[in-house]
Coordinates of C-alpha atoms in Angstrom, one line a residue:
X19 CA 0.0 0.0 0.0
X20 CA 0.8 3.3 -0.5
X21 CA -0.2 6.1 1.9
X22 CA -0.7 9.7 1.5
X23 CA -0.3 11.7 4.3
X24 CA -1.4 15.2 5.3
X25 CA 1.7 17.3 6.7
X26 CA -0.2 19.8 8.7
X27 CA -1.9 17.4 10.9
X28 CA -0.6 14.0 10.2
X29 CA -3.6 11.9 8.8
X30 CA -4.3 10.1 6.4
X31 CA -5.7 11.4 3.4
X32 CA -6.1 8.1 0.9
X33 CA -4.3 4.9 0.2
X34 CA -3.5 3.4 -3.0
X35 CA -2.7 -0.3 -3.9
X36 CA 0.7 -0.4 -5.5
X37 CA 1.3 -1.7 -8.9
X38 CA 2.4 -5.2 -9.1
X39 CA 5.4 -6.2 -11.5
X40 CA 3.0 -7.8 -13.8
X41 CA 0.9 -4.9 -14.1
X42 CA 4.0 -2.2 -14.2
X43 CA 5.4 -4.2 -16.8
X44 CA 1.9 -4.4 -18.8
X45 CA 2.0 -0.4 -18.5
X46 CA 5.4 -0.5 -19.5
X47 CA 5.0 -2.4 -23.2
X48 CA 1.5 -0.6 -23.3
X49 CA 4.1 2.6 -23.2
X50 CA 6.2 0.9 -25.8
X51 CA 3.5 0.0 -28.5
X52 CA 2.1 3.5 -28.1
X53 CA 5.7 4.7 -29.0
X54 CA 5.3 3.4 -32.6
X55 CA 2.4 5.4 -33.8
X56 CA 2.9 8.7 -31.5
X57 CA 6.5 9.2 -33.1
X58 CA 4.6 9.3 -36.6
X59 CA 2.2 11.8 -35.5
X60 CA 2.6 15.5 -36.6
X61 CA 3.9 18.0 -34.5
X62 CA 0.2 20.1 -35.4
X63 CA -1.4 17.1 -33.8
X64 CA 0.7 16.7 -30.8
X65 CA 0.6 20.9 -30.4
X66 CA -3.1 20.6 -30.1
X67 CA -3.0 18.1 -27.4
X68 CA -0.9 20.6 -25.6
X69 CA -3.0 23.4 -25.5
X70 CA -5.7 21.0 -24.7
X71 CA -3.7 19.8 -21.5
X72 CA -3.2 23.5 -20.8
X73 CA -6.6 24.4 -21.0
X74 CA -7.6 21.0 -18.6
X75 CA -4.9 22.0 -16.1
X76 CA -7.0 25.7 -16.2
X77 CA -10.0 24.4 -15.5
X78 CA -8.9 22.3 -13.0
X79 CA -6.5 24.5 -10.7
X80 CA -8.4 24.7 -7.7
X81 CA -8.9 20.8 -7.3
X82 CA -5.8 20.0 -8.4
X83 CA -3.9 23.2 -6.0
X84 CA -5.7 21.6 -3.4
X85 CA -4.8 17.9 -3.7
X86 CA -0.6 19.4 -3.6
X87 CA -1.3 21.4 -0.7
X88 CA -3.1 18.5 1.2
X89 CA -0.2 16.0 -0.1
X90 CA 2.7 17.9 0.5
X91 CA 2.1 21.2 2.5
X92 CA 2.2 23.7 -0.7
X93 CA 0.5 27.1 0.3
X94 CA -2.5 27.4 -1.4
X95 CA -1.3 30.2 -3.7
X96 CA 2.0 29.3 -4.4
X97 CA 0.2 25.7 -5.9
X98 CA -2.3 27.9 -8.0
X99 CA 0.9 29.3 -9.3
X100 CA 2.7 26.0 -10.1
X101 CA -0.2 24.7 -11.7
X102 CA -0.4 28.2 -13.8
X103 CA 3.2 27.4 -14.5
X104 CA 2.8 23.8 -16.1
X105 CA -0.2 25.3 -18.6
X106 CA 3.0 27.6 -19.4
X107 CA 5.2 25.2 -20.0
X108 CA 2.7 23.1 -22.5
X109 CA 2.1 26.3 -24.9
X110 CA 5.0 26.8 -24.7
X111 CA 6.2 23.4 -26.0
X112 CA 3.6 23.3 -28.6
X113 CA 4.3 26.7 -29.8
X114 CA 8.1 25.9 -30.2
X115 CA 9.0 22.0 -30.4
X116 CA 8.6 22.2 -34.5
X117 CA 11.3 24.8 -34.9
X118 CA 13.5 23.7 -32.1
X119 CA 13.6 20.0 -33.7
X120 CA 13.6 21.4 -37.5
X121 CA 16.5 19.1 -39.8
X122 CA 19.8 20.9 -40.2
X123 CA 21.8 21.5 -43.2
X124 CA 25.7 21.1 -42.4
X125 CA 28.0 21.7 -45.4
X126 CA 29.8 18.2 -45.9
X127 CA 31.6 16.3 -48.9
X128 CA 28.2 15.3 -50.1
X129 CA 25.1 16.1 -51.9
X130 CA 23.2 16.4 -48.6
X131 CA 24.3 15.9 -45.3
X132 CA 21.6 16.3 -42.4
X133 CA 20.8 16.1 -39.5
X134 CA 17.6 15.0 -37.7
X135 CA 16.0 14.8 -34.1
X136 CA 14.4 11.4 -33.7
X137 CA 12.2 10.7 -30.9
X138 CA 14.1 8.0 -28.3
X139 CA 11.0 5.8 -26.9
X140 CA 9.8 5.4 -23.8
X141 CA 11.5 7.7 -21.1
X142 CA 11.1 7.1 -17.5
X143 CA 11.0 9.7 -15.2
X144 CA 11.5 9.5 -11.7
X145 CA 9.8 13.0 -9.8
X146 CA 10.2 14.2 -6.4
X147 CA 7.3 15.8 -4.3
X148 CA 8.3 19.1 -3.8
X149 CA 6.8 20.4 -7.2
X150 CA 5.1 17.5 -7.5
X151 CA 3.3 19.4 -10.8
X152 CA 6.1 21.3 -12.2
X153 CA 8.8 19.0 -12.1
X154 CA 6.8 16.3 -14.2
X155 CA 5.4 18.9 -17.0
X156 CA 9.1 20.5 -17.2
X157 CA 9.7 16.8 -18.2
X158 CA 7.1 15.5 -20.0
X159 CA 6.2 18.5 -22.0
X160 CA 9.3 18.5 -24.5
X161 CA 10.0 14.8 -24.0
X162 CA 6.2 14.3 -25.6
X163 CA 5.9 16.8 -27.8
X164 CA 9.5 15.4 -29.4
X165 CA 7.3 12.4 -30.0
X166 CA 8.4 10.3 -26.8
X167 CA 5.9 8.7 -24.5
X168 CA 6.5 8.2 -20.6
X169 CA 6.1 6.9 -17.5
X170 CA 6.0 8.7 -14.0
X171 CA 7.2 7.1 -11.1
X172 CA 6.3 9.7 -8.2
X173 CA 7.6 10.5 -5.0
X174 CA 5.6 8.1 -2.5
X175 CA 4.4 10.7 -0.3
X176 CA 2.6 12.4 -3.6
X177 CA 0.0 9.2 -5.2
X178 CA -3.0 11.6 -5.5
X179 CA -1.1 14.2 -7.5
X180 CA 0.7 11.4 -9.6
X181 CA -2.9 10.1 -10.8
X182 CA -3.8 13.5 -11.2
X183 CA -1.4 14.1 -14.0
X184 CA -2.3 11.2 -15.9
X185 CA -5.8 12.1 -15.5
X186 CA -5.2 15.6 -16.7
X187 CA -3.4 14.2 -20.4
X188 CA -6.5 11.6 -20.7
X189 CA -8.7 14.3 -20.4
X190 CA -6.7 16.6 -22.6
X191 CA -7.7 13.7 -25.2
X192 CA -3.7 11.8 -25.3
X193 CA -3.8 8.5 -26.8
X194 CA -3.8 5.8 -23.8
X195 CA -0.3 4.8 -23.5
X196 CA 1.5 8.5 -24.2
X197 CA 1.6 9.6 -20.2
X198 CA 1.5 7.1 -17.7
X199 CA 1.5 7.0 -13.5
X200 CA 3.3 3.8 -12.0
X201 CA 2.6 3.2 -8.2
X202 CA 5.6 1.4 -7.4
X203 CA 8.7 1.3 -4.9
X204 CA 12.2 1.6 -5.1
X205 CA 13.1 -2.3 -6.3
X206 CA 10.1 -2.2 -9.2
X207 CA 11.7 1.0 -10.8
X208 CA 15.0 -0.2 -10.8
X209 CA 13.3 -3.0 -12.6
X210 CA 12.0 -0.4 -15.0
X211 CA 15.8 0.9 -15.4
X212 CA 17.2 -2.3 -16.5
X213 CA 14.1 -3.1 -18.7
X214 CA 14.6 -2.9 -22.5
X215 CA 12.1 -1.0 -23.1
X216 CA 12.9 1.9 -21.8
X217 CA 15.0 3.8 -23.5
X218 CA 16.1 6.9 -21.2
X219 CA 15.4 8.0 -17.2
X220 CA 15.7 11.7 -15.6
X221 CA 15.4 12.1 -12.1
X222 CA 15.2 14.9 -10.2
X223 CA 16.0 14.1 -6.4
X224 CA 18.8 13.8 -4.0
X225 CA 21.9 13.2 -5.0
X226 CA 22.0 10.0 -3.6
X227 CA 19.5 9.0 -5.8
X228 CA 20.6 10.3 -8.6
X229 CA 24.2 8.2 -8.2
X230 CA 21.7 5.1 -7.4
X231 CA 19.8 6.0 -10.5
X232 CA 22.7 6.9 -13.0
X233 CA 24.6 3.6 -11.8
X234 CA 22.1 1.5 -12.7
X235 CA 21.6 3.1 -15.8
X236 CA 25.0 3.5 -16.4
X237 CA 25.3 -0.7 -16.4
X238 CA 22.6 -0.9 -19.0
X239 CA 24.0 1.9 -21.2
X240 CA 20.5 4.4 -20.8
X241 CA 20.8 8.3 -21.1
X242 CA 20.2 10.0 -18.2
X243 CA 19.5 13.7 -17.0
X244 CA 20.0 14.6 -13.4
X245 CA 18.6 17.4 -11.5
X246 CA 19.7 17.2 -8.0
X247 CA 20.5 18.7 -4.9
X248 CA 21.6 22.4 -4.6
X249 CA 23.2 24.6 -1.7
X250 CA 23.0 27.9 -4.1
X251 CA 25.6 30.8 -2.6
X252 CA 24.2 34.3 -3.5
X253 CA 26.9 36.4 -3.4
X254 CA 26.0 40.4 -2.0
X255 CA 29.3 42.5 -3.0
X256 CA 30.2 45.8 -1.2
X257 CA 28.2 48.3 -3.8
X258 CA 25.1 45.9 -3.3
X259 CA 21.2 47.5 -3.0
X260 CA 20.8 46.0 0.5
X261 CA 16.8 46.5 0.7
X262 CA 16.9 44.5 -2.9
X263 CA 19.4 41.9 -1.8
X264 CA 17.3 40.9 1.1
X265 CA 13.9 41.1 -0.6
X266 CA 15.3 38.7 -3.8
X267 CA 17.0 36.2 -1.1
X268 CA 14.2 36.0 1.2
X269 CA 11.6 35.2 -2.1
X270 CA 14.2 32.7 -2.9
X271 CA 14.4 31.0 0.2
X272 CA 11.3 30.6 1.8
X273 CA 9.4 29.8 -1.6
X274 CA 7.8 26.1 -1.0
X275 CA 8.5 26.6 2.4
X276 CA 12.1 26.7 1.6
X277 CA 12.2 23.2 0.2
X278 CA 13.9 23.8 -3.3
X279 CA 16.3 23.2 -5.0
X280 CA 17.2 26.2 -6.5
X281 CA 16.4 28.1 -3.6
X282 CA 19.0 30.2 -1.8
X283 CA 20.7 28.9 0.8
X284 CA 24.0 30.4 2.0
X285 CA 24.1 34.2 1.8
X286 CA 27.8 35.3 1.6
X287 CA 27.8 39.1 2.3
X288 CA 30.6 41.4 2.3
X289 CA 31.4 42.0 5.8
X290 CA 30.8 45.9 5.3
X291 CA 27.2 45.0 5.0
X292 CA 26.8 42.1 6.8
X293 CA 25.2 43.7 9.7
X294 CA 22.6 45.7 7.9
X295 CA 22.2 42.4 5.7
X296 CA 21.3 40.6 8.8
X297 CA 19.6 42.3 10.6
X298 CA 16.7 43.0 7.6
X299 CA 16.6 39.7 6.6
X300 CA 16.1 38.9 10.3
X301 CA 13.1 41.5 10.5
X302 CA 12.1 40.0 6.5
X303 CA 12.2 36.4 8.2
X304 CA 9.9 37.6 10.9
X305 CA 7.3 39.3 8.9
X306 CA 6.4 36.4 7.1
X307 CA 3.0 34.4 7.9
X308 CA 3.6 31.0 8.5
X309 CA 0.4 28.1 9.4
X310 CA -2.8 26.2 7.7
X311 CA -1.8 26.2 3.8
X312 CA -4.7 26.4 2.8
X313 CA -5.6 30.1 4.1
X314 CA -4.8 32.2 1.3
X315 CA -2.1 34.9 2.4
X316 CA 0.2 32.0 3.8
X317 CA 3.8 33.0 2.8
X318 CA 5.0 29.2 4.4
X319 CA 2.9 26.1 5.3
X320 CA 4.4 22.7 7.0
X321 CA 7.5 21.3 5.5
X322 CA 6.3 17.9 3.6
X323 CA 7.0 15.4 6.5
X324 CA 7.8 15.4 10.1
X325 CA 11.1 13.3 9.3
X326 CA 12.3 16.0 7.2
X327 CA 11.8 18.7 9.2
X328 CA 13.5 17.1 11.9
X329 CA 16.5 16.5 9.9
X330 CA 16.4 19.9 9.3
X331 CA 16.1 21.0 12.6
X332 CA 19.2 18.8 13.7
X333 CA 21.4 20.7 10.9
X334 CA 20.6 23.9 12.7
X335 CA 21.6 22.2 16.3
X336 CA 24.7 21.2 14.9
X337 CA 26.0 24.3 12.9
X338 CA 25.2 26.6 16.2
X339 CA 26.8 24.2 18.3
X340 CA 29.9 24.6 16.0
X341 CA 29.5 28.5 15.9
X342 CA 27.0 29.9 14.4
X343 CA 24.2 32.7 15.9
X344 CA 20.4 32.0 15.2
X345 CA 19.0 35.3 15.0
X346 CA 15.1 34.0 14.9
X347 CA 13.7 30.8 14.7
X348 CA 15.8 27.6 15.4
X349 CA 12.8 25.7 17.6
X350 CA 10.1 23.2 16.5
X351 CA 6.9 25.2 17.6
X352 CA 4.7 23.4 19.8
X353 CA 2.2 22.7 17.5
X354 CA 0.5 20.0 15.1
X355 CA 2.1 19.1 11.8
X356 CA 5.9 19.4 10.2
X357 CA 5.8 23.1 10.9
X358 CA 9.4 25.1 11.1
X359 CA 9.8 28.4 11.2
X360 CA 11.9 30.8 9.1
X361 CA 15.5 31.1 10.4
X362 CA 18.2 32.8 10.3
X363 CA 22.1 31.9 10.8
X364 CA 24.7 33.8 11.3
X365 CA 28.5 33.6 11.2
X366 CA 28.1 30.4 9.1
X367 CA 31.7 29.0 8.3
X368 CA 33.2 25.5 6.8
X369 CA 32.7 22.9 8.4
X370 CA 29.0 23.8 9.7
X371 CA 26.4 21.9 8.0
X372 CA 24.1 25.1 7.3
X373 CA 27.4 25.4 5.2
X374 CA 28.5 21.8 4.4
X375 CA 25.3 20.6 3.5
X376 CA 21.7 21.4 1.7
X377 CA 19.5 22.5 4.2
X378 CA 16.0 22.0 2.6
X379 CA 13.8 24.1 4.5
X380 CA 13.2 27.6 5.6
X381 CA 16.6 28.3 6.9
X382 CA 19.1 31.1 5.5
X383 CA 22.6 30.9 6.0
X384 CA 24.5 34.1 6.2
X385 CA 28.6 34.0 5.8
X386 CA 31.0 37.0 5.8
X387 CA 33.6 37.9 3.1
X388 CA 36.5 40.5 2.9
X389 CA 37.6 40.1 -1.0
X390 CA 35.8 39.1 -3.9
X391 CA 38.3 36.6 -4.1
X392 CA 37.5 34.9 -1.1
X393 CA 33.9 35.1 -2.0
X394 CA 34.0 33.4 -5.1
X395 CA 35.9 31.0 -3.4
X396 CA 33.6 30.0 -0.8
X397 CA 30.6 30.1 -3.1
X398 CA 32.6 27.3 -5.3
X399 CA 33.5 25.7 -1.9
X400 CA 30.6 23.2 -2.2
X401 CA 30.0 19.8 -3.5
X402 CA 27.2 21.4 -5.4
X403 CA 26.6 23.4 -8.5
X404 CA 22.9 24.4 -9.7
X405 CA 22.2 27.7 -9.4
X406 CA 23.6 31.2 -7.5
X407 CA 22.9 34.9 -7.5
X408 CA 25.5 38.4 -7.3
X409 CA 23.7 41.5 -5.9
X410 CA 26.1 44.2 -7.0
X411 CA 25.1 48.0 -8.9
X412 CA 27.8 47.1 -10.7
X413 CA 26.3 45.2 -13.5
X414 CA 29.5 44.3 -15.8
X415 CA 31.5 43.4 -12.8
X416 CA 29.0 40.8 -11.2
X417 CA 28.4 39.5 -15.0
X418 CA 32.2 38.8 -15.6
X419 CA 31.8 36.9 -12.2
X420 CA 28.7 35.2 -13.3
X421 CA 30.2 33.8 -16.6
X422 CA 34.2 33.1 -15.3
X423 CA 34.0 32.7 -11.6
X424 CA 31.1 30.7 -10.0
X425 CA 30.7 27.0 -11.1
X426 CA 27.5 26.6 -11.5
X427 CA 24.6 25.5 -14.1
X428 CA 23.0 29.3 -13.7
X429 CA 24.2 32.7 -12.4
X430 CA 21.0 35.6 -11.8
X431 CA 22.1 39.2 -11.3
X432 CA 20.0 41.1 -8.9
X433 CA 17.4 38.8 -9.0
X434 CA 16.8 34.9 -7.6
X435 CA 17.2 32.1 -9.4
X436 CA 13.7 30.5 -11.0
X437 CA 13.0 27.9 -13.6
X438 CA 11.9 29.6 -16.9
X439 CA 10.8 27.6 -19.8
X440 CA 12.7 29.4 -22.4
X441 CA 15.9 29.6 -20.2
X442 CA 18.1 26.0 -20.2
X443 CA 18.3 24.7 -16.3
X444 CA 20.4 22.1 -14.5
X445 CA 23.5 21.9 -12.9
X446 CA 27.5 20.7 -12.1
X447 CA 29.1 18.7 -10.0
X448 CA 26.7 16.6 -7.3
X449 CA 24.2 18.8 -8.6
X450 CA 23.4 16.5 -11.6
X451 CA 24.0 16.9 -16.0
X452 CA 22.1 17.4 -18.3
X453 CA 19.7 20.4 -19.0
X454 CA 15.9 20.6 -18.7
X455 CA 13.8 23.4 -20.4
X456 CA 14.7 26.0 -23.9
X457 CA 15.8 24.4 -26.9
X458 CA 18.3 22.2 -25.0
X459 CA 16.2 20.6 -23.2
X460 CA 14.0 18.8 -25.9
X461 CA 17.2 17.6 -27.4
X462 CA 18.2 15.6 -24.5
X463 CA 16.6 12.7 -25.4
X464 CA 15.8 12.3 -29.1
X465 CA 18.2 10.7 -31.5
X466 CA 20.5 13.2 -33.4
X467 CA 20.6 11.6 -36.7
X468 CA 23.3 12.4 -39.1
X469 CA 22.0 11.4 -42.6
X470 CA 23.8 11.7 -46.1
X471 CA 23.6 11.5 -49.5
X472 CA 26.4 11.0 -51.8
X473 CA 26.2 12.7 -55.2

């Protein structure tokens, strides 16, 4: 069985008999036969099931909003907004896919020498809960519309919403067989990995599951794209708009009640400013309306699971024991449900976890620099590389940073890092390959062709 659970007061909300290998496999070679007649279909037909699954997720945005924040916790807005998101994502697919995936020309010792994007096959994605929407449709919009068909295998903690997808692309009008949800565990998606059939996987996850995932595939030869973990360093140099730097990193890190990826984490502040710097963000932390998720004005509900936001809370514990100040926050409130509140950390150095590690939940960690040097150092001094931000007035400086210094999969400038879909995203180092979204992302997994004629 598999059990969905409400974070904000711990009960149960459904349960949901898992798949058994027989039937997995069934949806699996249901998947595969599909494959053979959605590759031939025309990018006009598959763009009108787009905007129909666009339209479906429209009409269905408060049911659907609801069912994420009852799964996982979501504030009520913020899940309108992530559902708003994934209709983006679909026109934008089906306005685009055609021209990204167009035939090139390259000039070659022969009459014609082309080269074509070819759908794969079946593509298994493996989805975590914290966007339990967005992260599947930043998937399976391109990986469709290049003519691919797919199956989901969900975070456990996230069945309803799961369903919900492939309930939204039946009623969009998809052939059966293009999108499908797999109730399974850990051992029957390995299973999946290993199966012929299935032709690439993308996970986005920890990185522990992306090394479990990538392994696996690795032995049986399988592309992969990895989207994982993230401790992003914003970096606020000496000529920095203080009021805007704390405004942007507060957005960033307590969106999803600080549970993403991309989300800010260490804030690493020139020490002429790191006072000031604190001491708003402090005041921003405290402003912010934290309880039931599904009151509309919420800025932070529960974090998804009690576990989690214990693990979290132990992180905290630990870096102050090793030297850092908590300026607000820092206590599980006595109160139902995986609540935690915003928090702030100061003096954060090496060797801390608030530094050391991803800490995935509402906590900022502020660190002080002297040099620019030393701050592009410490940003690169992590095992992870997805996203970062420079706050400087300075705009050619902080670019020249952006592009040379910081190793990382994105770089925003006076702003926070988001998902876009016109802009590429991923990351470097433990923080995965490969790139979702833009142009790049529908060629990760179709078949570049090279064809040519002699003359």
């Amino acid at each position: 069985m598999i059990e969905s659970t409400n974070p904000k007061n711990g009960k149960t909300i459904k349960t949901y008999e898992k798949l058994s290998d027989k039937e997995s496999l069934e949806k699996l070679d249901k998947a595969h036969k599909r494959f053979q007649s959605w590759q031939k279909t025309s990018f006009e037909d598959r763009s009108k099931l787009f905007t129909s699954l666009a339209d479906e997720l429209e009409k269905n945005k408060k049911e659907w909003s609801k069912l994420m924040t009852d799964e996982m916790g979501k504030p009520i807005d913020q899940a309108e907004s992530e559902i708003e998101k994934c209709q983006w994502v679909c026109r934008f697919y089906s306005e685009n896919a055609k021209s990204f995936l167009e035939t090139d020309s390259i000039d070659a010792d022969y009459k014609k020498s082309h080269v074509a994007f070819r759908p794969l096959g079946v593509i298994l994605a493996v989805m975590p809960w914290n966007f339990p929407f967005w992260q599947v449709f930043r998937f399976a919009a391109p990986s469709i519309m290049a003519g691919n068909t797919a199956v989901l295998k969900h975070a456990s903690n996230v069945p309803g919403c799961s369903l919900a997808i492939e309930e939204a692309f039946s009623k969009a009008g998809f052939p059966e067989g293009v999108f499908q949800s797999l109730l399974i565990d850990q051992d029957q998606t390995s299973k999946l990995i290993a199966h012929d059939q299935v032709r690439a996987v993308t996970l986005t996850g920890s990185t522990a599951a992306g090394k479990k995932v990538a392994s696996l595939a690795g032995e049986n030869l399988k592309k992969t794209v990895l989207e994982l973990g993230g401790s992003d360093a914003y970096l606020v140099l000496a000529d920095a708009d203080v009021d805007l730097a704390v405004e942007k990193c507060t957005q960033s890190r307590l969106l999803n009640s600080g549970q993403s990826c991309i989300a800010a984490k260490r804030f690493i502040v020139h020490k002429s400013l790191v006072e000031e710097f604190s001491e708003k963000m402090k005041k921003s932390f405290e402003k912010k309306k934290w309880g039931d998720p599904m009151e509309t004005g919420q800025d932070l509900g529960p974090m998804a699971r009690a576990d989690l936001r214990d693990e979290l809370h132990e992180q905290v514990k630990k870096s102050i024991e090793k030297g850092a100040h908590c300026l607000t926050g820092g206590e599980i409130p006595d109160k139902d449900g995986a609540f935690y509140p915003p928090t702030v950390l100061k003096d954060v150095k090496p060797g801390q976890p608030a530094f050391d590690e991803e800490l995935f939940g509402p906590v900022a960690a502020i660190i002080s620099f002297d040099s620019v040097d030393e701050a592009i150092a410490l940003s690169n001094q992590s095992k992870f590389g997805l996203g970062g931000g420079i706050f400087s007035k300075d705009e050619d400086k902080a670019y020249k940073i952006a592009v040379e210094s910081l190793d990382t999969g994105s770089v925003f400038i006076n702003d926070f890092v988001k998902s876009d879909p016109r802009l590429p995203f991923g990351g470097v180092k433990q923080s995965g390959y490969g790139r979702e979204l833009s142009y790049f992302g529908i060629k990760e997994f179709v078949n570049t062709k090279t064809v040519c004629v002699k003359s």
